[in-house]
């Protein structure tokens, strides 16, 4: 099972800097980041190498943060791999609530991070179809 951190933040200069400073001061590595802005506020989503420590460190600094269960799916770094994944989910009427990705090893593997409304179903379907899902421990070793 894997988690990412969702941080509610005011959309102003220096706010993201504060978050990343807390992580840097605690020697926590950011594996992936997503920033979505909606006017005066936004949500920063972070995939880090030590989620529990990052969560505690951010909370300690009075930063509004939550842990969200996610699926991190390894895909071949090839055209059409994302399409194939989405077909599997769509066939089971699984809607994505959030999605972002990153390359693990260029021209070999990519990782897609998703939040799905039907999490247990999505996890089961993907495992059944042979997709490799990464745990928090496996993410920490990337």
PDB file of C-alpha atoms in Angstrom:
ATOM      1  CA  UNK A   1       0.000   0.000   0.000  1.00  0.00           C
ATOM      2  CA  UNK A   2       1.258   3.486  -0.790  1.00  0.00           C
ATOM      3  CA  UNK A   3       0.337   7.001   0.281  1.00  0.00           C
ATOM      4  CA  UNK A   4       1.041  10.501  -0.866  1.00  0.00           C
ATOM      5  CA  UNK A   5       0.714  13.690   1.119  1.00  0.00           C
ATOM      6  CA  UNK A   6      -1.965  16.252   0.259  1.00  0.00           C
ATOM      7  CA  UNK A   7      -1.254  19.716   1.570  1.00  0.00           C
ATOM      8  CA  UNK A   8      -3.807  22.509   1.542  1.00  0.00           C
ATOM      9  CA  UNK A   9      -1.925  25.736   0.961  1.00  0.00           C
ATOM     10  CA  UNK A  10      -2.553  29.408   0.380  1.00  0.00           C
ATOM     11  CA  UNK A  11      -1.598  30.386  -3.179  1.00  0.00           C
ATOM     12  CA  UNK A  12       1.108  32.933  -2.301  1.00  0.00           C
ATOM     13  CA  UNK A  13       4.860  33.225  -2.819  1.00  0.00           C
ATOM     14  CA  UNK A  14       6.864  31.420  -0.145  1.00  0.00           C
ATOM     15  CA  UNK A  15       4.228  28.860   0.859  1.00  0.00           C
ATOM     16  CA  UNK A  16       5.643  26.038  -1.273  1.00  0.00           C
ATOM     17  CA  UNK A  17       9.123  27.086  -0.207  1.00  0.00           C
ATOM     18  CA  UNK A  18       8.147  26.585   3.461  1.00  0.00           C
ATOM     19  CA  UNK A  19       6.880  23.073   2.752  1.00  0.00           C
ATOM     20  CA  UNK A  20      10.012  22.053   0.869  1.00  0.00           C
ATOM     21  CA  UNK A  21      12.244  23.567   3.579  1.00  0.00           C
ATOM     22  CA  UNK A  22      10.603  21.397   6.234  1.00  0.00           C
ATOM     23  CA  UNK A  23      11.290  18.348   4.078  1.00  0.00           C
ATOM     24  CA  UNK A  24      14.850  19.418   3.275  1.00  0.00           C
ATOM     25  CA  UNK A  25      15.602  20.101   6.946  1.00  0.00           C
ATOM     26  CA  UNK A  26      14.419  16.566   7.726  1.00  0.00           C
ATOM     27  CA  UNK A  27      16.385  15.052   4.816  1.00  0.00           C
ATOM     28  CA  UNK A  28      13.212  13.782   3.138  1.00  0.00           C
ATOM     29  CA  UNK A  29      13.414  13.344  -0.627  1.00  0.00           C
ATOM     30  CA  UNK A  30      10.576  14.355  -2.942  1.00  0.00           C
ATOM     31  CA  UNK A  31       9.959  11.681  -5.582  1.00  0.00           C
ATOM     32  CA  UNK A  32       7.103  13.468  -7.367  1.00  0.00           C
ATOM     33  CA  UNK A  33       5.087  16.653  -6.926  1.00  0.00           C
ATOM     34  CA  UNK A  34       1.774  17.933  -8.220  1.00  0.00           C
ATOM     35  CA  UNK A  35       0.469  21.462  -7.617  1.00  0.00           C
ATOM     36  CA  UNK A  36      -3.133  22.391  -8.381  1.00  0.00           C
ATOM     37  CA  UNK A  37      -4.272  25.956  -7.847  1.00  0.00           C
ATOM     38  CA  UNK A  38      -7.834  27.170  -7.451  1.00  0.00           C
ATOM     39  CA  UNK A  39      -7.724  30.901  -6.975  1.00  0.00           C
ATOM     40  CA  UNK A  40      -6.439  31.877  -3.550  1.00  0.00           C
ATOM     41  CA  UNK A  41      -5.750  28.315  -2.416  1.00  0.00           C
ATOM     42  CA  UNK A  42      -4.377  25.121  -3.839  1.00  0.00           C
ATOM     43  CA  UNK A  43      -3.377  21.568  -3.097  1.00  0.00           C
ATOM     44  CA  UNK A  44       0.172  20.276  -3.236  1.00  0.00           C
ATOM     45  CA  UNK A  45       0.544  16.515  -3.556  1.00  0.00           C
ATOM     46  CA  UNK A  46       3.877  14.994  -2.681  1.00  0.00           C
ATOM     47  CA  UNK A  47       5.265  11.529  -3.104  1.00  0.00           C
ATOM     48  CA  UNK A  48       8.241  11.284  -0.744  1.00  0.00           C
ATOM     49  CA  UNK A  49      10.694   8.613   0.334  1.00  0.00           C
ATOM     50  CA  UNK A  50       9.592   8.692   3.997  1.00  0.00           C
ATOM     51  CA  UNK A  51       5.887   9.474   4.143  1.00  0.00           C
ATOM     52  CA  UNK A  52       5.301   9.013   7.867  1.00  0.00           C
ATOM     53  CA  UNK A  53       8.252  11.185   8.861  1.00  0.00           C
ATOM     54  CA  UNK A  54       7.277  13.841   6.308  1.00  0.00           C
ATOM     55  CA  UNK A  55       3.692  13.842   7.572  1.00  0.00           C
ATOM     56  CA  UNK A  56       4.832  14.304  11.177  1.00  0.00           C
ATOM     57  CA  UNK A  57       7.373  17.006  10.301  1.00  0.00           C
ATOM     58  CA  UNK A  58       4.825  19.029   8.333  1.00  0.00           C
ATOM     59  CA  UNK A  59       2.199  18.674  11.060  1.00  0.00           C
ATOM     60  CA  UNK A  60       4.758  19.805  13.627  1.00  0.00           C
ATOM     61  CA  UNK A  61       5.115  23.038  11.633  1.00  0.00           C
ATOM     62  CA  UNK A  62       1.306  23.545  11.627  1.00  0.00           C
ATOM     63  CA  UNK A  63       1.014  22.750   7.935  1.00  0.00           C
ATOM     64  CA  UNK A  64      -2.368  21.284   6.964  1.00  0.00           C
ATOM     65  CA  UNK A  65      -1.483  17.872   5.567  1.00  0.00           C
ATOM     66  CA  UNK A  66      -3.265  14.570   5.073  1.00  0.00           C
ATOM     67  CA  UNK A  67      -2.152  11.124   3.936  1.00  0.00           C
ATOM     68  CA  UNK A  68      -4.098   9.772   0.951  1.00  0.00           C
ATOM     69  CA  UNK A  69      -4.035   6.161  -0.178  1.00  0.00           C
ATOM     70  CA  UNK A  70      -2.817   5.851  -3.752  1.00  0.00           C
ATOM     71  CA  UNK A  71      -1.825   3.275  -6.307  1.00  0.00           C
ATOM     72  CA  UNK A  72       1.613   3.630  -7.889  1.00  0.00           C
ATOM     73  CA  UNK A  73       1.674   1.541 -11.036  1.00  0.00           C
ATOM     74  CA  UNK A  74       4.840   0.700 -12.925  1.00  0.00           C
ATOM     75  CA  UNK A  75       4.402   0.913 -16.678  1.00  0.00           C
ATOM     76  CA  UNK A  76       6.789   0.424 -19.563  1.00  0.00           C
ATOM     77  CA  UNK A  77       8.102   3.820 -20.721  1.00  0.00           C
ATOM     78  CA  UNK A  78       6.524   3.340 -24.147  1.00  0.00           C
ATOM     79  CA  UNK A  79       3.795   5.013 -26.216  1.00  0.00           C
ATOM     80  CA  UNK A  80       0.389   3.541 -25.424  1.00  0.00           C
ATOM     81  CA  UNK A  81       1.218   2.222 -21.933  1.00  0.00           C
ATOM     82  CA  UNK A  82      -0.982   4.817 -20.240  1.00  0.00           C
ATOM     83  CA  UNK A  83      -3.788   4.110 -22.693  1.00  0.00           C
ATOM     84  CA  UNK A  84      -3.625   0.380 -21.927  1.00  0.00           C
ATOM     85  CA  UNK A  85      -3.824   1.099 -18.182  1.00  0.00           C
ATOM     86  CA  UNK A  86      -6.808   3.408 -18.592  1.00  0.00           C
ATOM     87  CA  UNK A  87      -8.658   0.818 -20.690  1.00  0.00           C
ATOM     88  CA  UNK A  88      -8.343  -1.684 -17.813  1.00  0.00           C
ATOM     89  CA  UNK A  89      -9.752   0.828 -15.325  1.00  0.00           C
ATOM     90  CA  UNK A  90     -12.467   2.102 -17.646  1.00  0.00           C
ATOM     91  CA  UNK A  91     -13.730  -1.414 -18.362  1.00  0.00           C
ATOM     92  CA  UNK A  92     -14.503  -1.730 -14.627  1.00  0.00           C
ATOM     93  CA  UNK A  93     -16.013   1.811 -14.422  1.00  0.00           C
ATOM     94  CA  UNK A  94     -13.190   2.994 -12.175  1.00  0.00           C
ATOM     95  CA  UNK A  95     -12.889   6.768 -12.194  1.00  0.00           C
ATOM     96  CA  UNK A  96      -9.628   8.553 -11.419  1.00  0.00           C
ATOM     97  CA  UNK A  97      -9.822  11.331  -8.859  1.00  0.00           C
ATOM     98  CA  UNK A  98      -6.209  12.389  -9.357  1.00  0.00           C
ATOM     99  CA  UNK A  99      -3.332  11.291 -11.542  1.00  0.00           C
ATOM    100  CA  UNK A 100       0.288  12.255 -12.159  1.00  0.00           C
ATOM    101  CA  UNK A 101       3.391  10.378 -13.202  1.00  0.00           C
ATOM    102  CA  UNK A 102       7.151  10.310 -13.351  1.00  0.00           C
ATOM    103  CA  UNK A 103       9.866   8.383 -15.162  1.00  0.00           C
ATOM    104  CA  UNK A 104      11.700   5.800 -13.071  1.00  0.00           C
ATOM    105  CA  UNK A 105      14.262   4.826 -15.679  1.00  0.00           C
ATOM    106  CA  UNK A 106      14.214   6.570 -19.047  1.00  0.00           C
ATOM    107  CA  UNK A 107      12.999   4.404 -21.925  1.00  0.00           C
ATOM    108  CA  UNK A 108      12.413   1.504 -19.515  1.00  0.00           C
ATOM    109  CA  UNK A 109       9.898   2.319 -16.782  1.00  0.00           C
ATOM    110  CA  UNK A 110       7.499   5.047 -15.769  1.00  0.00           C
ATOM    111  CA  UNK A 111       5.272   5.250 -12.722  1.00  0.00           C
ATOM    112  CA  UNK A 112       1.725   6.555 -12.632  1.00  0.00           C
ATOM    113  CA  UNK A 113       0.214   7.696  -9.360  1.00  0.00           C
ATOM    114  CA  UNK A 114      -3.563   7.553  -9.129  1.00  0.00           C
ATOM    115  CA  UNK A 115      -6.260   8.177  -6.586  1.00  0.00           C
ATOM    116  CA  UNK A 116      -9.298   6.139  -7.555  1.00  0.00           C
ATOM    117  CA  UNK A 117     -12.799   6.402  -6.147  1.00  0.00           C
ATOM    118  CA  UNK A 118     -13.070   2.614  -6.029  1.00  0.00           C
ATOM    119  CA  UNK A 119      -9.657   1.984  -4.500  1.00  0.00           C
ATOM    120  CA  UNK A 120     -10.008  -1.685  -3.506  1.00  0.00           C
ATOM    121  CA  UNK A 121     -11.556  -2.602  -6.858  1.00  0.00           C
ATOM    122  CA  UNK A 122      -8.858  -0.703  -8.772  1.00  0.00           C
ATOM    123  CA  UNK A 123      -6.106  -2.407  -6.803  1.00  0.00           C
ATOM    124  CA  UNK A 124      -7.593  -5.861  -7.395  1.00  0.00           C
ATOM    125  CA  UNK A 125      -8.194  -5.317 -11.109  1.00  0.00           C
ATOM    126  CA  UNK A 126      -4.681  -4.017 -11.709  1.00  0.00           C
ATOM    127  CA  UNK A 127      -3.063  -6.914  -9.838  1.00  0.00           C
ATOM    128  CA  UNK A 128      -5.258  -9.363 -11.736  1.00  0.00           C
ATOM    129  CA  UNK A 129      -4.080  -7.850 -15.051  1.00  0.00           C
ATOM    130  CA  UNK A 130      -0.427  -8.212 -13.989  1.00  0.00           C
ATOM    131  CA  UNK A 131       0.405  -4.593 -13.225  1.00  0.00           C
ATOM    132  CA  UNK A 132       3.156  -4.060 -10.658  1.00  0.00           C
ATOM    133  CA  UNK A 133       2.001  -1.810  -7.803  1.00  0.00           C
ATOM    134  CA  UNK A 134       4.632  -0.204  -5.602  1.00  0.00           C
ATOM    135  CA  UNK A 135       4.404  -0.016  -1.818  1.00  0.00           C
ATOM    136  CA  UNK A 136       5.749   2.848   0.293  1.00  0.00           C
ATOM    137  CA  UNK A 137       8.848   0.746   1.026  1.00  0.00           C
ATOM    138  CA  UNK A 138       9.492   0.114  -2.666  1.00  0.00           C
ATOM    139  CA  UNK A 139       9.028   3.812  -3.450  1.00  0.00           C
ATOM    140  CA  UNK A 140      11.601   4.719  -0.815  1.00  0.00           C
ATOM    141  CA  UNK A 141      14.191   2.594  -2.626  1.00  0.00           C
ATOM    142  CA  UNK A 142      13.715   4.214  -6.050  1.00  0.00           C
TER     143      UNK A 142
END
